[in-house]
Amino acid sequence: MSGNKDPSRQDYSHGNHGMGAIRFPFSNNPSIYSQPPCNPEIDQAIGNSHGYDPTSYMSFTECLQASTGYGVLSKAFDLSCSSSEVLAPGDGGGTANELVESSTGHGGNSATPNSSVSSSSTEAVGEEDSERSKKDQQPKGCGDGMERSKKVTKPRKKGEKRQREPRFAFMTKSEIDNLEDGYRWRKYGQKAVKNSPYPRSYYRCTSQKCSVKKRVERSFQDPTTVITTYEGVHTHPSPATLRGSTASMLAPSILTPTPSSVTNFHQDLFMQMPSTNFHQGDPSSLYLQSLSHNQRLQLPDYGLLQDVIPPFIRKQP
DNA sequence: CGACTTTGACCGGCGC
DNA sequence: GCGCCGGTCAAAGTCG
């Protein structure tokens, strides 16, 4: 191996050398994302209704950290959502597939034209991830000299369905695949995506006790769009947060509340969300749109407030 | 040398 | 039952 073998990666990973060097961009400029996501799969996954409200954004990190409290999200959605649309099979499709992690929602009737940024997805909040427990219980010892072909598989109880962590999917307009979100990730897999020339990458949070995963893929119809799907809840604060101002350095516009304040902060944060910002799917899900880091440079300077005030609040007159 | 990426193989779920 | 496909594993390679 010589690294850099995957052309499909290189093509759009400008300047992305490993992780942690990328800033997550966002912008308040609604015009940038004037076109709907193109990948039909993704459209469905994120419940794209072509009617999202581009004026309402929150930063990637905010969303992510908000995801540390699904209850909060749910609460927020309860407050802000009136209908049950989530996924928008809309165009007669019903070709729901892999990206529609959100299992269903409730029928996910098509969103109304103004129903906004619909959410993407979340899945049943599995208490115990059987998948993970499989790994945990799986005799790791099988590694020593053991070939993969003899990999021990944990006997799964019959009828025990694999449950997944809740997921959030974000769409991001970016040339960069692996967006800086304040956490450290280790890539553990990459797969070709059906019907797409772009591969899907699988990442796992490097924190030992944290089992959060994320998938990153690129829309095949709009290569500038990256779809990031988070699965699980971080059990630890963002390393960036711990490092103090690092997060701010990486992404000055991204709020990185202290761990202890995350919950309350996001509760407030979602409470303040415009009702068009997110729609309730199943319990909670987000669909974030953001912009390239280039565009972020055009943001007005809020000084210290940049790190305090959520962007979607900031932008308001 | 440790952390991380790459990559082919394996596994399980699901549709037919 | 079979095949497809998404997700994961883990050895090997790369990088700093």
Coordinates of C-alpha atoms (C1' of nucleotides) in Angstrom, one line a residue:
Chain A
M1 CA 0.0 0.0 0.0
S2 CA 1.2 3.4 -0.6
G3 CA -1.7 5.4 0.6
N4 CA -3.5 7.7 -1.6
K5 CA -4.6 5.0 -3.8
D6 CA -8.1 5.7 -4.0
P7 CA -8.6 8.3 -6.6
S8 CA -12.1 9.0 -5.7
R9 CA -10.8 10.1 -2.4
Q10 CA -8.1 12.3 -3.6
D11 CA -10.2 14.0 -6.1
Y12 CA -12.1 15.9 -3.5
S13 CA -10.0 15.7 -0.5
H14 CA -8.1 18.8 -1.1
G15 CA -5.7 19.5 1.6
N16 CA -7.2 16.9 3.9
H17 CA -4.3 15.1 5.4
G18 CA -5.8 12.9 7.9
M19 CA -8.2 14.2 10.4
G20 CA -8.3 17.1 12.7
A21 CA -7.0 19.6 10.3
I22 CA -10.3 20.5 8.8
R23 CA -12.6 23.2 9.9
F24 CA -16.2 22.7 9.8
P25 CA -17.7 25.5 7.9
F26 CA -21.0 27.0 8.2
S27 CA -22.5 30.1 7.0
N28 CA -25.5 32.2 7.3
N29 CA -25.6 32.9 3.7
P30 CA -28.7 31.2 2.5
S31 CA -28.0 31.5 -1.1
I32 CA -25.2 29.1 -1.2
Y33 CA -27.2 26.1 -0.7
S34 CA -29.9 27.0 -3.1
Q35 CA -30.0 23.7 -4.7
P36 CA -31.4 20.7 -3.1
P37 CA -29.3 17.7 -2.5
C38 CA -29.1 15.7 -5.6
N39 CA -28.7 12.2 -4.5
P40 CA -32.1 10.7 -4.3
E41 CA -31.0 8.4 -1.7
I42 CA -29.7 11.2 0.3
D43 CA -32.7 13.3 -0.3
Q44 CA -34.7 10.6 1.3
A45 CA -32.3 10.0 4.0
I46 CA -32.4 13.5 5.1
G47 CA -35.9 14.0 4.3
N48 CA -35.2 16.6 1.8
S49 CA -38.3 18.2 0.8
H50 CA -36.8 20.9 -1.3
G51 CA -38.4 23.2 1.0
Y52 CA -36.0 23.7 3.8
D53 CA -35.5 27.0 5.2
P54 CA -32.0 28.0 4.2
T55 CA -32.0 30.9 6.5
S56 CA -31.9 28.7 9.5
Y57 CA -28.6 27.1 10.3
M58 CA -26.7 25.9 13.2
S59 CA -23.2 24.9 13.2
F60 CA -22.0 21.5 12.7
T61 CA -20.5 21.2 16.1
E62 CA -23.6 22.6 17.7
C63 CA -25.7 20.0 16.1
L64 CA -23.2 17.4 17.0
Q65 CA -23.0 18.4 20.5
A66 CA -26.7 18.8 20.7
S67 CA -26.7 15.2 19.8
T68 CA -25.3 14.4 23.1
G69 CA -28.7 14.8 24.5
Y70 CA -31.3 13.3 22.4
G71 CA -33.9 14.0 25.0
V72 CA -33.1 17.6 24.5
L73 CA -33.5 17.3 20.8
S74 CA -36.7 15.5 21.1
K75 CA -37.9 18.1 23.4
A76 CA -36.9 20.8 21.1
F77 CA -38.5 19.2 18.2
D78 CA -41.6 18.7 20.2
L79 CA -41.7 22.3 20.7
S80 CA -41.0 23.3 17.2
C81 CA -42.6 20.8 15.1
S82 CA -46.1 20.5 14.2
S83 CA -46.2 17.6 11.9
S84 CA -44.7 14.3 11.5
E85 CA -43.0 14.6 8.3
V86 CA -39.5 13.5 8.3
L87 CA -38.5 11.7 5.4
A88 CA -40.0 12.7 2.2
P89 CA -40.7 9.8 0.0
G90 CA -42.5 12.5 -1.7
D91 CA -41.7 12.0 -5.3
G92 CA -43.6 8.9 -5.4
G93 CA -40.4 7.2 -4.6
G94 CA -40.5 5.1 -1.7
T95 CA -37.1 3.9 -2.6
A96 CA -36.0 4.3 0.8
N97 CA -32.7 2.7 1.4
E98 CA -29.6 2.7 3.3
L99 CA -29.4 6.3 4.0
V100 CA -32.7 6.4 5.4
E101 CA -31.5 5.3 8.7
S102 CA -34.4 6.7 10.3
S103 CA -36.4 3.9 9.8
T104 CA -39.6 5.2 8.7
G105 CA -40.8 7.8 10.9
H106 CA -44.4 7.8 10.6
G107 CA -45.1 7.4 7.1
G108 CA -43.1 10.5 6.5
N109 CA -45.6 12.2 4.4
S110 CA -44.1 14.6 2.1
A111 CA -43.1 17.8 3.7
T112 CA -45.0 20.8 2.8
P113 CA -43.2 23.1 0.5
N114 CA -42.2 25.2 3.4
S115 CA -41.5 22.5 5.7
S116 CA -38.0 23.2 5.7
V117 CA -34.9 21.5 6.4
S118 CA -36.3 18.4 7.2
S119 CA -34.5 16.1 9.2
S120 CA -32.6 13.3 8.4
S121 CA -32.7 10.6 10.6
T122 CA -32.6 9.0 13.7
E123 CA -33.2 5.5 14.6
A124 CA -34.6 3.7 17.5
V125 CA -32.6 4.6 20.5
G126 CA -31.3 1.2 21.2
E127 CA -30.4 0.8 24.8
E128 CA -27.7 -1.7 24.1
D129 CA -26.1 -1.9 20.8
S130 CA -26.0 -5.5 20.2
E131 CA -23.5 -4.9 17.5
R132 CA -21.1 -3.4 20.0
S133 CA -21.8 -5.9 22.6
K134 CA -20.9 -8.5 20.0
K135 CA -17.5 -7.0 19.7
D136 CA -17.1 -6.6 23.4
Q137 CA -18.0 -10.1 24.1
Q138 CA -16.3 -11.5 21.2
P139 CA -13.1 -13.2 22.3
K140 CA -10.6 -10.8 21.2
G141 CA -8.0 -13.5 21.6
C142 CA -9.0 -14.9 18.3
G143 CA -6.6 -12.5 16.9
D144 CA -3.5 -14.1 17.9
G145 CA -2.5 -16.1 14.9
M146 CA -6.1 -16.6 14.1
E147 CA -7.1 -16.0 10.6
R148 CA -10.1 -14.0 9.7
S149 CA -11.6 -17.0 8.1
K150 CA -11.9 -18.4 11.5
K151 CA -13.2 -15.3 13.1
V152 CA -15.3 -16.2 16.0
T153 CA -18.8 -14.9 15.8
K154 CA -20.7 -14.3 18.8
P155 CA -23.8 -16.4 19.0
R156 CA -26.7 -14.0 18.7
K157 CA -29.8 -14.7 20.5
K158 CA -32.5 -15.6 18.1
G159 CA -34.9 -12.8 17.4
E160 CA -32.6 -10.4 19.0
K161 CA -32.5 -7.7 16.5
R162 CA -29.6 -5.6 16.1
Q163 CA -30.4 -2.2 17.4
R164 CA -28.7 0.9 16.4
E165 CA -27.9 4.1 18.1
P166 CA -29.8 7.1 17.1
R167 CA -28.4 8.8 14.1
F168 CA -28.1 12.3 12.8
A169 CA -27.3 13.0 9.3
F170 CA -25.9 16.2 8.1
M171 CA -25.4 17.5 4.6
T172 CA -22.5 19.8 4.2
K173 CA -21.4 21.8 1.3
S174 CA -17.7 21.2 1.5
E175 CA -14.8 20.1 -0.5
I176 CA -13.6 18.3 2.6
D177 CA -14.8 15.0 3.6
N178 CA -13.9 14.7 7.1
L179 CA -15.2 17.7 8.8
E180 CA -13.7 19.0 12.0
D181 CA -16.2 18.7 14.7
G182 CA -14.1 18.8 17.7
Y183 CA -13.8 15.1 18.2
R184 CA -11.2 12.7 17.1
W185 CA -12.1 9.9 14.8
R186 CA -10.4 6.8 13.5
K187 CA -11.3 5.5 10.2
Y188 CA -12.1 1.8 10.4
G189 CA -13.6 1.1 7.0
Q190 CA -14.5 2.3 3.6
K191 CA -16.9 1.0 1.2
A192 CA -18.0 1.7 -2.3
V193 CA -21.5 3.1 -2.3
K194 CA -24.0 1.6 -4.7
N195 CA -24.9 4.0 -7.4
S196 CA -22.2 6.3 -6.4
P197 CA -18.6 6.7 -7.6
Y198 CA -17.7 8.0 -4.2
P199 CA -16.9 5.7 -1.3
R200 CA -18.4 5.9 2.1
S201 CA -16.0 6.1 5.0
Y202 CA -16.6 4.8 8.4
Y203 CA -15.2 6.5 11.5
R204 CA -15.2 5.7 15.1
C205 CA -14.6 8.0 18.0
T206 CA -11.1 7.4 19.3
S207 CA -12.1 7.9 22.8
Q208 CA -12.0 4.5 24.5
K209 CA -15.3 4.5 26.2
C210 CA -17.0 6.2 23.4
S211 CA -18.7 4.2 20.7
V212 CA -19.9 7.0 18.6
K213 CA -19.5 6.4 14.9
K214 CA -19.9 8.4 11.9
R215 CA -20.1 7.8 8.2
V216 CA -19.0 10.2 5.6
E217 CA -20.0 10.1 2.1
R218 CA -20.3 12.4 -0.8
S219 CA -23.3 13.0 -2.9
F220 CA -22.6 11.5 -6.2
Q221 CA -24.7 14.1 -8.0
D222 CA -23.3 16.9 -6.2
P223 CA -19.7 16.1 -5.3
T224 CA -19.4 19.3 -3.3
T225 CA -21.9 17.9 -0.8
V226 CA -20.8 15.7 2.0
I227 CA -23.2 13.7 4.0
T228 CA -22.1 12.9 7.5
T229 CA -24.1 10.6 9.6
Y230 CA -23.5 10.3 13.3
E231 CA -24.5 7.3 15.2
G232 CA -24.5 7.2 19.0
V233 CA -23.8 9.7 21.7
H234 CA -20.5 10.9 22.9
T235 CA -19.8 9.8 26.4
H236 CA -17.2 12.4 26.8
P237 CA -16.6 16.1 26.1
S238 CA -15.1 17.1 22.9
P239 CA -11.3 17.0 23.1
A240 CA -11.3 20.3 21.5
T241 CA -13.3 21.6 24.4
L242 CA -10.9 20.1 26.8
R243 CA -8.0 21.7 25.1
G244 CA -9.6 25.0 25.8
S245 CA -9.5 27.2 22.9
T246 CA -8.4 24.7 20.4
A247 CA -11.9 24.3 19.1
S248 CA -12.1 28.0 18.7
M249 CA -8.9 28.0 16.8
L250 CA -10.1 25.3 14.5
A251 CA -13.4 26.8 14.0
P252 CA -13.8 30.2 15.4
S253 CA -17.4 30.3 14.7
I254 CA -18.3 27.0 16.3
L255 CA -19.6 27.0 19.7
T256 CA -18.0 24.6 22.0
P257 CA -19.7 24.7 25.3
T258 CA -18.2 23.1 28.3
P259 CA -19.4 19.6 28.9
S260 CA -21.4 20.6 31.9
S261 CA -23.2 23.2 30.0
V262 CA -23.9 21.3 26.9
T263 CA -27.3 20.0 27.9
N264 CA -28.6 23.2 29.2
F265 CA -27.2 25.1 26.5
H266 CA -28.6 23.1 23.8
Q267 CA -31.9 22.9 25.5
D268 CA -32.0 26.6 25.3
L269 CA -30.6 26.5 21.9
F270 CA -33.3 24.4 20.5
M271 CA -35.9 26.2 22.3
Q272 CA -34.9 29.2 20.4
M273 CA -34.9 27.5 17.1
P274 CA -37.2 28.8 14.6
S275 CA -39.9 26.3 14.0
T276 CA -38.8 25.9 10.5
N277 CA -35.4 24.9 11.4
F278 CA -36.0 21.2 12.0
H279 CA -38.8 18.9 11.8
Q280 CA -39.6 16.2 13.9
G281 CA -39.1 12.9 12.6
D282 CA -39.2 10.1 14.8
P283 CA -37.8 11.4 17.9
S284 CA -35.3 13.7 16.7
S285 CA -33.1 14.3 13.8
L286 CA -31.3 17.0 12.1
Y287 CA -30.5 18.1 8.8
L288 CA -27.8 20.6 8.6
Q289 CA -26.7 22.5 5.7
S290 CA -23.6 24.4 5.8
L291 CA -21.1 25.8 3.5
S292 CA -17.7 25.6 2.4
H293 CA -15.0 27.0 4.5
N294 CA -14.3 29.6 1.9
Q295 CA -17.7 31.0 2.3
R296 CA -17.3 31.0 6.0
L297 CA -14.6 33.5 5.6
Q298 CA -17.2 36.0 4.6
L299 CA -18.9 35.9 7.9
P300 CA -19.0 39.0 9.8
D301 CA -16.7 39.1 12.8
Y302 CA -18.6 38.7 16.0
G303 CA -15.5 38.8 18.1
L304 CA -15.8 36.8 21.2
L305 CA -19.5 36.4 20.6
Q306 CA -18.6 34.0 17.8
D307 CA -17.9 31.5 20.4
V308 CA -20.9 32.2 22.5
I309 CA -23.8 32.9 20.2
P310 CA -25.1 30.3 17.9
P311 CA -24.8 31.4 14.3
F312 CA -28.5 31.1 13.6
I313 CA -29.2 33.4 16.4
R314 CA -26.4 35.7 15.4
K315 CA -27.6 36.3 12.0
Q316 CA -30.8 37.6 13.1
P317 CA -31.0 41.3 12.9
Chain B
dC1 C1' 6.9 3.7 17.9
dG2 C1' 2.3 4.8 18.4
dA3 C1' -1.6 6.5 16.0
dC4 C1' -3.9 6.3 12.0
dT5 C1' -5.3 4.8 7.2
dT6 C1' -6.0 1.4 3.7
dT7 C1' -8.2 -2.5 2.0
dG8 C1' -9.9 -7.2 1.3
dA9 C1' -12.5 -10.4 3.6
dC10 C1' -16.1 -11.6 6.6
dC11 C1' -20.7 -11.3 8.8
dG12 C1' -25.5 -10.5 9.3
dG13 C1' -29.8 -8.5 7.6
dC14 C1' -33.0 -8.4 4.2
dG15 C1' -35.4 -9.1 -0.1
dC16 C1' -36.6 -12.3 -3.6
Chain C
dG1 C1' -31.9 -20.9 0.4
dC2 C1' -29.4 -17.6 -2.1
dG3 C1' -27.4 -13.4 -3.3
dC4 C1' -26.8 -8.6 -2.5
dC5 C1' -25.2 -5.1 0.3
dG6 C1' -24.1 -2.4 4.3
dG7 C1' -21.2 -2.5 8.1
dT8 C1' -17.2 -4.2 10.5
dC9 C1' -12.7 -6.5 11.4
dA10 C1' -7.9 -6.6 11.5
dA11 C1' -3.4 -7.1 9.1
dA12 C1' -0.4 -4.4 6.7
dG13 C1' 1.2 -0.1 5.4
dT14 C1' 1.9 5.0 6.2
dC15 C1' 3.0 9.0 8.8
dG16 C1' 4.8 12.2 12.1

